[in-house]
mmCIF file of C-alpha atoms in Angstrom:
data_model
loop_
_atom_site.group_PDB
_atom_site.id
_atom_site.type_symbol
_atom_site.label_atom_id
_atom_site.label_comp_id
_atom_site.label_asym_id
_atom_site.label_seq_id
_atom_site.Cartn_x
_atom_site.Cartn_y
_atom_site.Cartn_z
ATOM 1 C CA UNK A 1 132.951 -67.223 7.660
ATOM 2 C CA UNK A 2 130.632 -69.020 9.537
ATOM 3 C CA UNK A 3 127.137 -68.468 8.759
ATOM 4 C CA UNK A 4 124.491 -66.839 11.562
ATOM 5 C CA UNK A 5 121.026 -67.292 11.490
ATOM 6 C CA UNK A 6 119.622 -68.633 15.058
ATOM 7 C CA UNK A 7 121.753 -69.338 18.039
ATOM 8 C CA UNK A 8 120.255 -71.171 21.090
ATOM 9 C CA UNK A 9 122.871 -71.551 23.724
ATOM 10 C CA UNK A 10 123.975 -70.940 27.439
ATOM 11 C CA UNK A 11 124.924 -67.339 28.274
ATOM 12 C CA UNK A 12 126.985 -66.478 30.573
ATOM 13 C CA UNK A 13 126.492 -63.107 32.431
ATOM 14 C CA UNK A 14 129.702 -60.933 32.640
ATOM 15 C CA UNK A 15 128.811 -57.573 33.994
ATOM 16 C CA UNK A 16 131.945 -55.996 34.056
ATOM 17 C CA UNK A 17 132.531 -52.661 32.831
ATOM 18 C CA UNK A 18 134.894 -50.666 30.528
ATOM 19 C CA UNK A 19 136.364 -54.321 29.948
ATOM 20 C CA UNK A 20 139.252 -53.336 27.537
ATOM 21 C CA UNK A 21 140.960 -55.550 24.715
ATOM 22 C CA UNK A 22 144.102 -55.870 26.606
ATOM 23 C CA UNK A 23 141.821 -57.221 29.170
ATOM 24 C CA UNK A 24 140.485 -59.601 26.638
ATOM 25 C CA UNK A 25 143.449 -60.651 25.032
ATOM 26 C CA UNK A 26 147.174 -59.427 26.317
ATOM 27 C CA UNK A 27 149.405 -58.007 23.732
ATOM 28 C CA UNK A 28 151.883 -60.179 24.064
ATOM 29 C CA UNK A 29 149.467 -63.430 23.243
ATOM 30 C CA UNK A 30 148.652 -61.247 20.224
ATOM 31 C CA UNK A 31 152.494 -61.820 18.382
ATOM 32 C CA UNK A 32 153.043 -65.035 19.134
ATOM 33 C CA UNK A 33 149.584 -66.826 19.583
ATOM 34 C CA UNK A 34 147.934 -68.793 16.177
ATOM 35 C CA UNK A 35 144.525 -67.638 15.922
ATOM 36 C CA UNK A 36 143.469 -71.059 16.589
ATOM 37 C CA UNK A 37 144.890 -70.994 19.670
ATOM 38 C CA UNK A 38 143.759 -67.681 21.076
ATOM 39 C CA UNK A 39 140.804 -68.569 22.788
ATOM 40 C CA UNK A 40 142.948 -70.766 25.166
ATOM 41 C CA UNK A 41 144.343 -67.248 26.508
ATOM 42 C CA UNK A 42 140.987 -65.401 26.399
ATOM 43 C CA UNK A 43 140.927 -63.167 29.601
ATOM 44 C CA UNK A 44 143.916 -64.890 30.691
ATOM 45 C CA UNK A 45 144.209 -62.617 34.057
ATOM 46 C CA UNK A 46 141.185 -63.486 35.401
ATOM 47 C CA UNK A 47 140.708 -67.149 34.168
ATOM 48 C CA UNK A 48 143.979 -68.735 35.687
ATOM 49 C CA UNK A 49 145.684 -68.260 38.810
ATOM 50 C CA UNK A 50 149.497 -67.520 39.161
ATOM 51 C CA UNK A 51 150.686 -71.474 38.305
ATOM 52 C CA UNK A 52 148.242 -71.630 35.702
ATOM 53 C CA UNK A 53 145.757 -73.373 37.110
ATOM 54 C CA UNK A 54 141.670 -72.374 36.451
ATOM 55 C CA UNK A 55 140.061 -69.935 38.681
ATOM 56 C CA UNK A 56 136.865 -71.187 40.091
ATOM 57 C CA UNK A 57 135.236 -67.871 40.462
ATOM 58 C CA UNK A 58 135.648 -66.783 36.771
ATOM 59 C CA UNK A 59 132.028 -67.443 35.150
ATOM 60 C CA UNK A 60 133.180 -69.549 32.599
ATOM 61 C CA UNK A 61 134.711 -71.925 34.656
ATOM 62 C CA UNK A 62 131.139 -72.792 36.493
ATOM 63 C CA UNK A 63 128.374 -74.522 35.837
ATOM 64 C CA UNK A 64 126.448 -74.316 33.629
ATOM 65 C CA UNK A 65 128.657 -71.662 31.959
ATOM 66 C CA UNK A 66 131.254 -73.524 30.727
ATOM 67 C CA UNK A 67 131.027 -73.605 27.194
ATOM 68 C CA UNK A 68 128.727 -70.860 26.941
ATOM 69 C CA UNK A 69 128.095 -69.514 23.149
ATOM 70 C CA UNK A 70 126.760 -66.273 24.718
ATOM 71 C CA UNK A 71 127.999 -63.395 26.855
ATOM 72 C CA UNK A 72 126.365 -61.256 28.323
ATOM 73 C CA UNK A 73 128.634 -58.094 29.112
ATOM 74 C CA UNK A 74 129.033 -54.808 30.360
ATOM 75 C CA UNK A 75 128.643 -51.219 29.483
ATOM 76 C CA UNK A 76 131.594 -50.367 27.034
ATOM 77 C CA UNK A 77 133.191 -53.952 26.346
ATOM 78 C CA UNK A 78 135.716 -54.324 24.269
ATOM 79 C CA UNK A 79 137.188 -50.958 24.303
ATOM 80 C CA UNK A 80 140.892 -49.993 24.283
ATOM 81 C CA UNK A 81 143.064 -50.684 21.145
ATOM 82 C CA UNK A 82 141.991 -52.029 18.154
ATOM 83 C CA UNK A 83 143.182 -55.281 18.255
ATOM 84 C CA UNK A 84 141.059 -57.606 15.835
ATOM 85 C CA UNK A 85 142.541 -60.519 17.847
ATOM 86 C CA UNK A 86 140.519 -59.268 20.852
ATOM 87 C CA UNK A 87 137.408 -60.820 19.019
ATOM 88 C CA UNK A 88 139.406 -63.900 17.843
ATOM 89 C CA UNK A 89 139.271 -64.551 21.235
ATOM 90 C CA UNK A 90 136.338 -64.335 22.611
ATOM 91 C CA UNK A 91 135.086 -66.550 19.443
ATOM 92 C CA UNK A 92 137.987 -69.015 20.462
ATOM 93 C CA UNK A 93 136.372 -69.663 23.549
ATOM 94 C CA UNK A 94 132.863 -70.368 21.500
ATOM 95 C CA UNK A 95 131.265 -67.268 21.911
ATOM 96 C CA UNK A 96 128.676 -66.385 18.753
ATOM 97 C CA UNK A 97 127.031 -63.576 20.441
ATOM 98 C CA UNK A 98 128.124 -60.350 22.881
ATOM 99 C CA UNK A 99 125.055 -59.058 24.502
ATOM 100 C CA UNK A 100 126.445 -55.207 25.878
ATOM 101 C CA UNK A 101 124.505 -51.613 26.287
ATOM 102 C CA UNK A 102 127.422 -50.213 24.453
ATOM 103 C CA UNK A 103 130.733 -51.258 23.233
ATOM 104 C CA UNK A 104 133.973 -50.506 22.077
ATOM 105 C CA UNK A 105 133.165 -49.010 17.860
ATOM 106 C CA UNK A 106 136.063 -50.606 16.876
ATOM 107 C CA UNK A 107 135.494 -54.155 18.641
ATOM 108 C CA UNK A 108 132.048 -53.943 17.411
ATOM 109 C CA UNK A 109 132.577 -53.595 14.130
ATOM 110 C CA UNK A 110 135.389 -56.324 13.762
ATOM 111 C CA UNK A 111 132.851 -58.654 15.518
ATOM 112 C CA UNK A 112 130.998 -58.557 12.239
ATOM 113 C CA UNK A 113 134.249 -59.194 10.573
ATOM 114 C CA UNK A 114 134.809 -62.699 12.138
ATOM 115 C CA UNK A 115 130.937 -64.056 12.282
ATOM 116 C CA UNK A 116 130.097 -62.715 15.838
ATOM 117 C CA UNK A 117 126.857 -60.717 16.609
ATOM 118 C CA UNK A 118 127.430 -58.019 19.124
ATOM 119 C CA UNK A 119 123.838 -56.573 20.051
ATOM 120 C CA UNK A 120 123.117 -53.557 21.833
ATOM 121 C CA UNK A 121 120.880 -53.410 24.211
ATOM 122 C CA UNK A 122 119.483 -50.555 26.965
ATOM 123 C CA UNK A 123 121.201 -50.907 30.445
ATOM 124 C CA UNK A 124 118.076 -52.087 32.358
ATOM 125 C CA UNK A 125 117.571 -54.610 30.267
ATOM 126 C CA UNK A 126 120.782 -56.424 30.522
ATOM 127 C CA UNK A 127 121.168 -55.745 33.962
ATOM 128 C CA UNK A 128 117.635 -57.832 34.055
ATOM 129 C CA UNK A 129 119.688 -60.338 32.029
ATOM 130 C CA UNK A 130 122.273 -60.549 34.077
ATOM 131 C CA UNK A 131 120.367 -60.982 37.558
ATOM 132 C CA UNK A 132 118.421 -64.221 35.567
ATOM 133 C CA UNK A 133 121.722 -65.537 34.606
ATOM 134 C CA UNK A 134 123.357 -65.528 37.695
ATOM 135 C CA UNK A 135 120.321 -67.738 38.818
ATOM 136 C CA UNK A 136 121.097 -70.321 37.235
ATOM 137 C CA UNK A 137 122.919 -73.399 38.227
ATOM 138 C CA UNK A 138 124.389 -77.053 37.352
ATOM 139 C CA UNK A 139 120.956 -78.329 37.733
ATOM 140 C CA UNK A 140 118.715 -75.425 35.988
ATOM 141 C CA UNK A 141 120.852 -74.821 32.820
ATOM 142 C CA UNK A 142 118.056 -74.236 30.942
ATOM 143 C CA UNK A 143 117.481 -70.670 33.000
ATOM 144 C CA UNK A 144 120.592 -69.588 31.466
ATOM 145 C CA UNK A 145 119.907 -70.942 27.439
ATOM 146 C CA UNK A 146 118.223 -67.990 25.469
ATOM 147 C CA UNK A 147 117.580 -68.356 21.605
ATOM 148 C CA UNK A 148 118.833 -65.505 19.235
ATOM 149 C CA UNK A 149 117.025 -65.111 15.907
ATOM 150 C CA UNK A 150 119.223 -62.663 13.896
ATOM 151 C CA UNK A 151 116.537 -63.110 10.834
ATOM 152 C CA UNK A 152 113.686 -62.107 12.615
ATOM 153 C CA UNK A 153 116.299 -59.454 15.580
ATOM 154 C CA UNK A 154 115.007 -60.921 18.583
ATOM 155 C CA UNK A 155 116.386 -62.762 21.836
ATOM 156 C CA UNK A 156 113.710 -65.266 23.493
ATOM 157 C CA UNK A 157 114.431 -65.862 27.032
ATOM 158 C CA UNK A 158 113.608 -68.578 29.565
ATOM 159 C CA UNK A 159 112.109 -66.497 31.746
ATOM 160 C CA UNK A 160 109.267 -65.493 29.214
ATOM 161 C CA UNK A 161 110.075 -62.579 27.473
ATOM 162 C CA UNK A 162 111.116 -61.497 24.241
ATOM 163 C CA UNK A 163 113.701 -59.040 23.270
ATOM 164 C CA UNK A 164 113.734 -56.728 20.221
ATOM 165 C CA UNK A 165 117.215 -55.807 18.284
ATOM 166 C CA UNK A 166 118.386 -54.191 15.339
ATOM 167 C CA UNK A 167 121.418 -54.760 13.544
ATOM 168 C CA UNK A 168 121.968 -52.529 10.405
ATOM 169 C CA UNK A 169 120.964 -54.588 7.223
ATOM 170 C CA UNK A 170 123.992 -54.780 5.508
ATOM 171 C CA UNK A 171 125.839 -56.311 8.363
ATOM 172 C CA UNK A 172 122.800 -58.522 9.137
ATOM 173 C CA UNK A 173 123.049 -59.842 5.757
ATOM 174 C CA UNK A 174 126.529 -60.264 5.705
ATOM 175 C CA UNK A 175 126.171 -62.635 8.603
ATOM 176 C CA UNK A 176 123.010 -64.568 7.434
ATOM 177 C CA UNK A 177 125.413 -65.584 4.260
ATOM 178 C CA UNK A 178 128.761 -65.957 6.083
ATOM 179 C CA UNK A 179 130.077 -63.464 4.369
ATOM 180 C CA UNK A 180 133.617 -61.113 5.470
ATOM 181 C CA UNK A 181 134.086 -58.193 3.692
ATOM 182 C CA UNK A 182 135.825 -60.090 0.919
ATOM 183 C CA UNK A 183 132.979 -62.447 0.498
ATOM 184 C CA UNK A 184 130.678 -59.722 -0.116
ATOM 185 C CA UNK A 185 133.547 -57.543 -2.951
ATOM 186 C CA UNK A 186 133.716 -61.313 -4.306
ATOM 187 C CA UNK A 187 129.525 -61.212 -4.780
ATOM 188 C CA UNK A 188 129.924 -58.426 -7.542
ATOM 189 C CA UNK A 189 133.001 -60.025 -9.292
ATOM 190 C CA UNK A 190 131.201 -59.979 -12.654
ATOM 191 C CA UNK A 191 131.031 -56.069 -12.426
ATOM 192 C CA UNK A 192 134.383 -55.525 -11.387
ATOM 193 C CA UNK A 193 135.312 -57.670 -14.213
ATOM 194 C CA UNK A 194 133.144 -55.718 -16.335
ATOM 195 C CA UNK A 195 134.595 -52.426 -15.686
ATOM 196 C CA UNK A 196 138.175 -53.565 -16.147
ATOM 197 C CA UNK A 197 137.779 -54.498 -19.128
ATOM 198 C CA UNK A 198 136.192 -51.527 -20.268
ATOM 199 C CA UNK A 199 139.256 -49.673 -18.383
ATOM 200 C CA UNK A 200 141.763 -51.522 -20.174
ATOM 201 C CA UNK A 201 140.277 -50.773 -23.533
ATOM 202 C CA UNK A 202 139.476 -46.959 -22.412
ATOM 203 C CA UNK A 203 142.738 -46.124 -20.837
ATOM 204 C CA UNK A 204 144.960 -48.785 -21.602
ATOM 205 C CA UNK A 205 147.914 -46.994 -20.648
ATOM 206 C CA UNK A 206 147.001 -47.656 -17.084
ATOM 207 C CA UNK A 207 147.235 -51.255 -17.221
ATOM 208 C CA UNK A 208 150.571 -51.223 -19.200
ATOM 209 C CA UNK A 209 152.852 -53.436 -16.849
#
């Protein structure tokens, strides 16, 4: 998993609410679809018209959101089912970081699974966030770019201010190394080791094959 320390990027306001995973990512993209390839159908009903072609008035089809590496979203995102591949796609499309007052538990927590950083963040605040995104345009992109430091849990924004966060520390940690919850099991190998062997020589009925 990729590692995340500090993110500067474009962020593109989305202030939606109760966006729901089947919103996010349609069931039927979820059997069929590679993971590589999921981001391609990332809020597929609002990104493409009826022939397929882009919609202009979805916010990651303008400038200077295109591409954007953070999104900025609204109260309860991600909620619904508890598809992981909901947060496959959003990181398909590039997207490090969800910016939300609240989210779906389940979403949240696989977003930590798969080297995204959702942060939570009081109402006012993001609706302040959104009304300086929206600002921006082709020729300002820099209004939109704000710089998140998961080390030191704060979002610097162009417009002068700083923003506290918290994430809980085993989480943050996990994403400062780049590490799923395998990679962090796989940092206390030697233990586990350890206590097998003392298992098999304790109760080695148990290990019989």
């Amino acid at each position: 998993m990729q590692k995340f320390e500090t993110l500067r990027a474009v962020a593109a306001p989305y202030p939606n609410a109760n966006v729901d995973t089947d919103r996010i990512i349609r069931i039927e993209r979820c059997a069929r679809t590679p993971r590589e390839e999921m981001g391609r159908w990332a809020f597929e009903m609002e990104r493409y018209d009826a022939d397929g072609g882009e919609r202009a008035d979805f916010v990651f089809h303008r400038a200077p959101f295109r591409g954007a590496g953070i999104l900025v979203a609204g109260e309860n995102f991600g909620c619904g089912s508890s598809r992981e591949n909901a947060v496959w796609a959003v990181a398909g499309m590039g997207v490090r970081c969800v910016i939300a007052p609240s989210f779906g538990e389940i979403f949240f927590g696989n977003c930590f699974q798969n080297g995204v950083l959702p942060i939570r963040l009081p109402a006012d605040v993001v609706r302040v966030f959104h009304d300086k995104l929206a600002a921006a345009t082709a020729e300002t992109p820099e209004r939109a770019t704000l710089t998140v430091d998961l080390r030191a849990q704060r979002i610097e924004t162009p417009w002068g201010e700083t923003v506290s966060f918290t994430v809980e520390p085993l989480r943050r940690e996990a994403l400062l190394q780049g590490l799923d919850p395998i990679g962090v099991t796989l940092q206390h190998a030697a233990a586990i080791d350890a206590f097998q062997a003392r298992q098999r020589v304790a109760r080695p009925w148990v290990w019989q094959a």
